[in-house]
PDB file of C-alpha atoms in Angstrom:
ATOM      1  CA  UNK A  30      65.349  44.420  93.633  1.00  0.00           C
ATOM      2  CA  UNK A  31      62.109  46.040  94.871  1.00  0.00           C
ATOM      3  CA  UNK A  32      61.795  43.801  97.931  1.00  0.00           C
ATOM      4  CA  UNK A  33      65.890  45.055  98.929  1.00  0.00           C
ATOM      5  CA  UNK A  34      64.952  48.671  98.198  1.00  0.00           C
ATOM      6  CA  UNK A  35      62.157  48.387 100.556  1.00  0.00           C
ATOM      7  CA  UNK A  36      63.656  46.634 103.213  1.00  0.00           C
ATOM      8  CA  UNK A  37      66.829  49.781 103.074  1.00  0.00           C
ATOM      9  CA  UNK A  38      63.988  51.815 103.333  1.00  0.00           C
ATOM     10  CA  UNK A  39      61.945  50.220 106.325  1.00  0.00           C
ATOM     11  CA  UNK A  40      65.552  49.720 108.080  1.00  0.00           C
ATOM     12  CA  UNK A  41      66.505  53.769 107.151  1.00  0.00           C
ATOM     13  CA  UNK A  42      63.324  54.674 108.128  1.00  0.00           C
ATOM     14  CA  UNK A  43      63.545  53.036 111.699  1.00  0.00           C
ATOM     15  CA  UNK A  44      66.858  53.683 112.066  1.00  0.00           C
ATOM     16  CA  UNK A  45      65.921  57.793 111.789  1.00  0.00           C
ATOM     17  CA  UNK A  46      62.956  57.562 114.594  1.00  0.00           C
ATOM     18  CA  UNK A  47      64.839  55.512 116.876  1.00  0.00           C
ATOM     19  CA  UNK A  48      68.054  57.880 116.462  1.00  0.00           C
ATOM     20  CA  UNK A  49      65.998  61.147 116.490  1.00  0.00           C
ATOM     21  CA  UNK A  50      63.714  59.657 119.868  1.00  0.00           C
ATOM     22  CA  UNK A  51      66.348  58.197 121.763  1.00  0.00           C
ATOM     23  CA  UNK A  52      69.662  59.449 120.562  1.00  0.00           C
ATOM     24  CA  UNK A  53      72.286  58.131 118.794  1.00  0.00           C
ATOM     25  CA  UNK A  54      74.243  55.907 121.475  1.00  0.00           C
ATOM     26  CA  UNK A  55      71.242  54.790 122.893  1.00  0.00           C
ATOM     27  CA  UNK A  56      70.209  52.811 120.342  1.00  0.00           C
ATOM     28  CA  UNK A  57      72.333  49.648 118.755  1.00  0.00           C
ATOM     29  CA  UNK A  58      72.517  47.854 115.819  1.00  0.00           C
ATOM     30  CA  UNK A  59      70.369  44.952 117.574  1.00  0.00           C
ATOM     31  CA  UNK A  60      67.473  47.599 118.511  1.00  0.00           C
ATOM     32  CA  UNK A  61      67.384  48.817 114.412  1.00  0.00           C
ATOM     33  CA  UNK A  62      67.630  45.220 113.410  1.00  0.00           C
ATOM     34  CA  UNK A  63      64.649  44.187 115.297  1.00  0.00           C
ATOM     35  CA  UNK A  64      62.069  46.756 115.005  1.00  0.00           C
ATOM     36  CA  UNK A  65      62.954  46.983 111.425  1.00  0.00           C
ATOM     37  CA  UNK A  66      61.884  43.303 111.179  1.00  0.00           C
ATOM     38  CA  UNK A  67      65.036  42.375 109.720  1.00  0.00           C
ATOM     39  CA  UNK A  68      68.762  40.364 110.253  1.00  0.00           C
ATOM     40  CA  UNK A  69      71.900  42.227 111.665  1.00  0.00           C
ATOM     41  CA  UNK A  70      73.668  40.797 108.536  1.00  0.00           C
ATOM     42  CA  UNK A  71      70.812  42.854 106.357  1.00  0.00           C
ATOM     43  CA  UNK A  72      71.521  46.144 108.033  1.00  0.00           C
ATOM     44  CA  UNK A  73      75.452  45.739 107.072  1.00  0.00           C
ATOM     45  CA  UNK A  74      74.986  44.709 103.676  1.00  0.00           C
ATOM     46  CA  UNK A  75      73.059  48.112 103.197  1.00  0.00           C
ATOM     47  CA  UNK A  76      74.906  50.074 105.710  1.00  0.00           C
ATOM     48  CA  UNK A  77      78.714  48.688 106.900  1.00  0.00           C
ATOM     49  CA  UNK A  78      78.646  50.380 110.299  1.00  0.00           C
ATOM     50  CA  UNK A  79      76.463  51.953 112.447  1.00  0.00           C
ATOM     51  CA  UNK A  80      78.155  55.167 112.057  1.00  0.00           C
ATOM     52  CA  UNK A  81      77.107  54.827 108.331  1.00  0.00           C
ATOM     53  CA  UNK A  82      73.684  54.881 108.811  1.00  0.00           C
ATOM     54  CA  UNK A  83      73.666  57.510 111.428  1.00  0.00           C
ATOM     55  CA  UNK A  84      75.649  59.881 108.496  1.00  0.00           C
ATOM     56  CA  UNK A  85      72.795  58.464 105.947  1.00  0.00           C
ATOM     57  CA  UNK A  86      70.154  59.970 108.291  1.00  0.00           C
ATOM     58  CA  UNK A  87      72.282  63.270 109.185  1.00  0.00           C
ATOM     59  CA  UNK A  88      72.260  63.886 105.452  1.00  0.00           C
ATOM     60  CA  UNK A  89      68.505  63.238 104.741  1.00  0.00           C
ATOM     61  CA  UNK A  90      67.661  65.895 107.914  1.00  0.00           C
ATOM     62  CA  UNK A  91      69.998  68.384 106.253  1.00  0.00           C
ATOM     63  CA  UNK A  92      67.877  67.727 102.840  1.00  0.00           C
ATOM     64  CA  UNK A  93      64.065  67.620 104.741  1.00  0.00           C
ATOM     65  CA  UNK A  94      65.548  70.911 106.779  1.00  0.00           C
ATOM     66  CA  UNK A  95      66.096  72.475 103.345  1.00  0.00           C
ATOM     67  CA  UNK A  96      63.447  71.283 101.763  1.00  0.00           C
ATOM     68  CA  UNK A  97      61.043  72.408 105.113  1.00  0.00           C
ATOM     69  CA  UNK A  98      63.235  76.135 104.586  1.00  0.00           C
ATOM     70  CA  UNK A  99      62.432  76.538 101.029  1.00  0.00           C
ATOM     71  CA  UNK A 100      58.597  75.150 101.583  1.00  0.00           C
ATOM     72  CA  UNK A 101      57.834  77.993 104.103  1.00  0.00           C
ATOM     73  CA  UNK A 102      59.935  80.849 102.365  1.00  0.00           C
ATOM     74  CA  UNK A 103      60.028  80.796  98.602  1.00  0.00           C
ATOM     75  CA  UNK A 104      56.248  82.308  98.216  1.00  0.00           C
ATOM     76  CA  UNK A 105      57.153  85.005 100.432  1.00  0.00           C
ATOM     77  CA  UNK A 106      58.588  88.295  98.950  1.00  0.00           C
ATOM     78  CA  UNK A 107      59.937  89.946 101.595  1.00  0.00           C
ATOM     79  CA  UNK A 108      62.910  88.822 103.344  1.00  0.00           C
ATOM     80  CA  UNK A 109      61.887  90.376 106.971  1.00  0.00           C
ATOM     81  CA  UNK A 110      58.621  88.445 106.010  1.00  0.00           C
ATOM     82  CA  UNK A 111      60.568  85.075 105.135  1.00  0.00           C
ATOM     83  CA  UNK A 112      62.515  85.156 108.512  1.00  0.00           C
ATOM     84  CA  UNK A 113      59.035  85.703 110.482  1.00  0.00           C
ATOM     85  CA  UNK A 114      57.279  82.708 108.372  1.00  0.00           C
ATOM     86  CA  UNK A 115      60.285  80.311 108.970  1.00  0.00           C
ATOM     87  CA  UNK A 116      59.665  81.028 113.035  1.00  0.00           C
ATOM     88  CA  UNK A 117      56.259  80.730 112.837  1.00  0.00           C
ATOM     89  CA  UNK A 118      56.485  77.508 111.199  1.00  0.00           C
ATOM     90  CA  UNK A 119      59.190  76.233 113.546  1.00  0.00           C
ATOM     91  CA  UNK A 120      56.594  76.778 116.181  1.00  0.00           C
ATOM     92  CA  UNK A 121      54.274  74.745 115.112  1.00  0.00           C
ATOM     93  CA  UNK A 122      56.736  72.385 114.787  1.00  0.00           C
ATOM     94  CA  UNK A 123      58.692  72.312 118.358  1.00  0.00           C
ATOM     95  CA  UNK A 124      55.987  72.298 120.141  1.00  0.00           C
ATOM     96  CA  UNK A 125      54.240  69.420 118.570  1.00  0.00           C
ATOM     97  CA  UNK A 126      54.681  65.702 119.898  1.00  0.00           C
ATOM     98  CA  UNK A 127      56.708  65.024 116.764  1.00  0.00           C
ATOM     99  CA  UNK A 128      59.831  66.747 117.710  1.00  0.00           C
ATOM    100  CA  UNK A 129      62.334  65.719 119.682  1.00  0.00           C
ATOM    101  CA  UNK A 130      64.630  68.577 119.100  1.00  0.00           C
ATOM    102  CA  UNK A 131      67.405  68.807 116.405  1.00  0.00           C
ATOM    103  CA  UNK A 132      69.666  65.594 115.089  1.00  0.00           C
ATOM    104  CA  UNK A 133      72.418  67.772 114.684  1.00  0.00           C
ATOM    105  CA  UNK A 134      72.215  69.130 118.022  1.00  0.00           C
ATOM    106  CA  UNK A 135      71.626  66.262 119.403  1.00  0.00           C
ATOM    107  CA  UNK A 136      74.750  64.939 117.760  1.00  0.00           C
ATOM    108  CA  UNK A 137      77.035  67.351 118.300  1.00  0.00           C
ATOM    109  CA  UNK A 138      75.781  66.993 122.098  1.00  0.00           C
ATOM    110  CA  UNK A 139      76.579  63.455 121.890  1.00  0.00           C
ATOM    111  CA  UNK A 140      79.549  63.208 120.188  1.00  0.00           C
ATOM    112  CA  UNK A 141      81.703  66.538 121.391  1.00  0.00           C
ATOM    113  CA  UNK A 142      85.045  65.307 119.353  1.00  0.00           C
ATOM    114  CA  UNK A 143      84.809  68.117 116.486  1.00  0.00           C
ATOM    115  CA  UNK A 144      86.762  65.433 114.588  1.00  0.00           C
ATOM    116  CA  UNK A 145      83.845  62.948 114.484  1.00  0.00           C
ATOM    117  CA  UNK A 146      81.928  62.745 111.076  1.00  0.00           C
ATOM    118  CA  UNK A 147      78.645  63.486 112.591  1.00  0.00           C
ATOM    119  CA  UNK A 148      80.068  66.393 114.623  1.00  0.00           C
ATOM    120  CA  UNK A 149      81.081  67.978 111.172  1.00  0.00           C
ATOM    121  CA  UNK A 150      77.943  67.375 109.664  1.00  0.00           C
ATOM    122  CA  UNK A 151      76.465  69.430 112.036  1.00  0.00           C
ATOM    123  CA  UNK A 152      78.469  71.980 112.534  1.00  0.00           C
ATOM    124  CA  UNK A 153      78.671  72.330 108.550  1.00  0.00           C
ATOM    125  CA  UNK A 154      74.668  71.739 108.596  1.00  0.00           C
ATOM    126  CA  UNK A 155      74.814  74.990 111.133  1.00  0.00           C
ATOM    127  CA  UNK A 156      76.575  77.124 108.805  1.00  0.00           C
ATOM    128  CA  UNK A 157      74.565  77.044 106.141  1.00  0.00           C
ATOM    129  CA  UNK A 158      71.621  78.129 108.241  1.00  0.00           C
ATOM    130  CA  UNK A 159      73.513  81.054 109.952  1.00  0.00           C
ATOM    131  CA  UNK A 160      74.740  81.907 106.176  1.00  0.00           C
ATOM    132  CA  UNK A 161      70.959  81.883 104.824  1.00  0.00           C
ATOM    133  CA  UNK A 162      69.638  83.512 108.057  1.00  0.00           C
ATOM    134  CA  UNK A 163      72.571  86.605 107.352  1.00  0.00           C
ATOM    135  CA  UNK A 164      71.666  86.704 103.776  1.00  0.00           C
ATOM    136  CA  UNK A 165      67.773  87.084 104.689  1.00  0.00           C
ATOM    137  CA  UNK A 166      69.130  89.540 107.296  1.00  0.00           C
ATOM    138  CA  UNK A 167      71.137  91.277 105.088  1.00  0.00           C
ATOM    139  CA  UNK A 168      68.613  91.561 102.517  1.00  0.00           C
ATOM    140  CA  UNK A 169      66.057  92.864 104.946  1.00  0.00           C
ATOM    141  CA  UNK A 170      68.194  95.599 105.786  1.00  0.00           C
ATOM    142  CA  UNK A 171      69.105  94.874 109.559  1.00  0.00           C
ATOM    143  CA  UNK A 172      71.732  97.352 110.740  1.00  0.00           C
ATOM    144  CA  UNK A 173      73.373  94.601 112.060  1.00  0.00           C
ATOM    145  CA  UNK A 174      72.822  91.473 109.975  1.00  0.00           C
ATOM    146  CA  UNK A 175      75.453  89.401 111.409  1.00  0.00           C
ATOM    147  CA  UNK A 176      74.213  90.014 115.337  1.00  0.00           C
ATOM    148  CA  UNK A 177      70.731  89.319 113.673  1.00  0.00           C
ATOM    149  CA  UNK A 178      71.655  86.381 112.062  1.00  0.00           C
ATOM    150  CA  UNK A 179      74.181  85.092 115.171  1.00  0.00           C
ATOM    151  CA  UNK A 180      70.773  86.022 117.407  1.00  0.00           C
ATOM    152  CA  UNK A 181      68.085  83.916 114.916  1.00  0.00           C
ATOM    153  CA  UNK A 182      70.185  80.974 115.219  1.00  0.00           C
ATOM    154  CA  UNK A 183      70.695  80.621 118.785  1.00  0.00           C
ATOM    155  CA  UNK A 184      66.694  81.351 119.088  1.00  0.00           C
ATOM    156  CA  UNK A 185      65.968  78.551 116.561  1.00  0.00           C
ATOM    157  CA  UNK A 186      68.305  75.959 118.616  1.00  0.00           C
ATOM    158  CA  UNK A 187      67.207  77.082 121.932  1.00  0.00           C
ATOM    159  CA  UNK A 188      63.704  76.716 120.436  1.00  0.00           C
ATOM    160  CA  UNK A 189      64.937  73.184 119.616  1.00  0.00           C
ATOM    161  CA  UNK A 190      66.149  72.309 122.775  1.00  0.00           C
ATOM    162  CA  UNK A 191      62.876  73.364 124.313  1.00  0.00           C
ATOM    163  CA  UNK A 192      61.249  70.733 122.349  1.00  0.00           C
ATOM    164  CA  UNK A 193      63.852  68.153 123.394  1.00  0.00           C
ATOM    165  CA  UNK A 194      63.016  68.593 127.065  1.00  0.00           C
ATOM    166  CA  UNK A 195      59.724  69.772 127.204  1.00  0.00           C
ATOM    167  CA  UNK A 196      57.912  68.284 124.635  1.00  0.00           C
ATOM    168  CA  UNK A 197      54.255  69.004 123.745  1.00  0.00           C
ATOM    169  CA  UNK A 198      53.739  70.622 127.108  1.00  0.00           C
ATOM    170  CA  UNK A 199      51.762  73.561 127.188  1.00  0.00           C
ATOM    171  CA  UNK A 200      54.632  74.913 129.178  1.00  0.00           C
ATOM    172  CA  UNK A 201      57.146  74.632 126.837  1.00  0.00           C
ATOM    173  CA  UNK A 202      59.295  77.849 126.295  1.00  0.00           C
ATOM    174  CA  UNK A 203      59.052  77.391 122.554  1.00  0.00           C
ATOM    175  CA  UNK A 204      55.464  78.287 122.672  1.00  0.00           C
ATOM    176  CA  UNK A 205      56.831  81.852 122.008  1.00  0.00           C
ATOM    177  CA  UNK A 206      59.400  81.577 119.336  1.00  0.00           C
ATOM    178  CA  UNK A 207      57.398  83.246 116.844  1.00  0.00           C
ATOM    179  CA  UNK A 208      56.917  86.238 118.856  1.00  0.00           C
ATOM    180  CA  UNK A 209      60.972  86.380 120.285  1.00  0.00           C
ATOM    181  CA  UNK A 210      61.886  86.247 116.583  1.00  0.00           C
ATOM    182  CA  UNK A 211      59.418  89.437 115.265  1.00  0.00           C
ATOM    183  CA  UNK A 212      60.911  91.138 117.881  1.00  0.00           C
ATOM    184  CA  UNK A 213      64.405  90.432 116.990  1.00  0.00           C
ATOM    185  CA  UNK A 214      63.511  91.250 113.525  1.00  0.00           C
ATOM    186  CA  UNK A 215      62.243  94.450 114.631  1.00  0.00           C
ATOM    187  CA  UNK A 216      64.468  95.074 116.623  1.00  0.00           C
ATOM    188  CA  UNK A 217      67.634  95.292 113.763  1.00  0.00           C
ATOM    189  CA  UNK A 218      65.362  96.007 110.768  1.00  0.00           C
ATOM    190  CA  UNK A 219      62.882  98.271 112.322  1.00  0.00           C
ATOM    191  CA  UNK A 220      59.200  97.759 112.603  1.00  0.00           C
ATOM    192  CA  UNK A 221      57.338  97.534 109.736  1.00  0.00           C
ATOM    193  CA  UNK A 222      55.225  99.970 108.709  1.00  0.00           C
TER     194      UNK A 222
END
């Protein structure tokens, strides 16, 4: 049983960096099957389609996204404060040579048809952040959560999509993410004293 777990795992775990690196059409089940070191009759025992194991790795982002959220926030008091350290980290993050923007962008971007399973998992995956970005907002006392929230979204995704074209570069846009979002914050909330 140990030896199947860990060849799920190896195959998941490939599966994930080829999908996040080089999309989710790009890559076939003969690609995962062969840098995972294992048969194409493996990978649909464990997973019956490729669409299944694309979902599998939607869900775990939408868990490590969570789990990255709650990491970088739940120390902090402040809510205004929470916001900033979220941007700060994402920072760090996009502009490092280990992103290559967000899956559920890049899945929506890749499969448009709102009816598509992926497609739903992001857009559901997207409303959960706007909801905990307007109840930060809300709870910070923005005069306008919802424009705050709407406006800390779109940052964080255009942030992403930075990362998926430039890179690491040190010109990448995201560089600056941090600052754009203190000065959205203080721009509904008021500076802080």
């Amino acid at each position: 049983m140990k030896h199947t777990e860990s060849r799920k795992e190896r195959l998941f775990q490939t599966a994930g960096r080829l999908f996040y690196q080089q999309g989710y059409r790009a890559v076939g089940v003969d690609t995962i099957a062969s840098e995972a070191g294992i048969g194409k009759m493996t990978l649909y025992r464990h997973y019956p389609s490729k669409d299944d194991l694309i979902l599998a790795f939607l869900e775990a982002s939408d868990r490590e996204f969570w789990q990255y959220f709650s990491d970088s926030t739940d120390d902090i008091p402040s809510a205004r404060r929470k916001m900033m350290a979220f941007f700060e980290g994402l920072e760090r993050y996009v502009v490092s040579p280990d992103c290559f923007g967000c899956p559920f962008n890049n899945i929506a971007s890749e499969f448009p048809d709102p009816d598509h399973s992926g497609h739903q998992i992001s857009v559901a995956h997207k409303k959960a952040v706007r909801a905990r970005f307007l109840q930060l907002a809300d709870a910070a006392g923005a005069h306008q959560p919802t424009a705050l929230a709407d406006a800390l979204l779109l940052l964080m995704d255009g942030a992403y999509m930075a990362a998926r074209m430039y890179g690491a570069a040190a010109d990448n846009p995201a560089h600056n993410v941090a600052a754009a979002a203190h000065h959205l914050i203080d721009a509904y909330c008021g500076t802080e004293e």
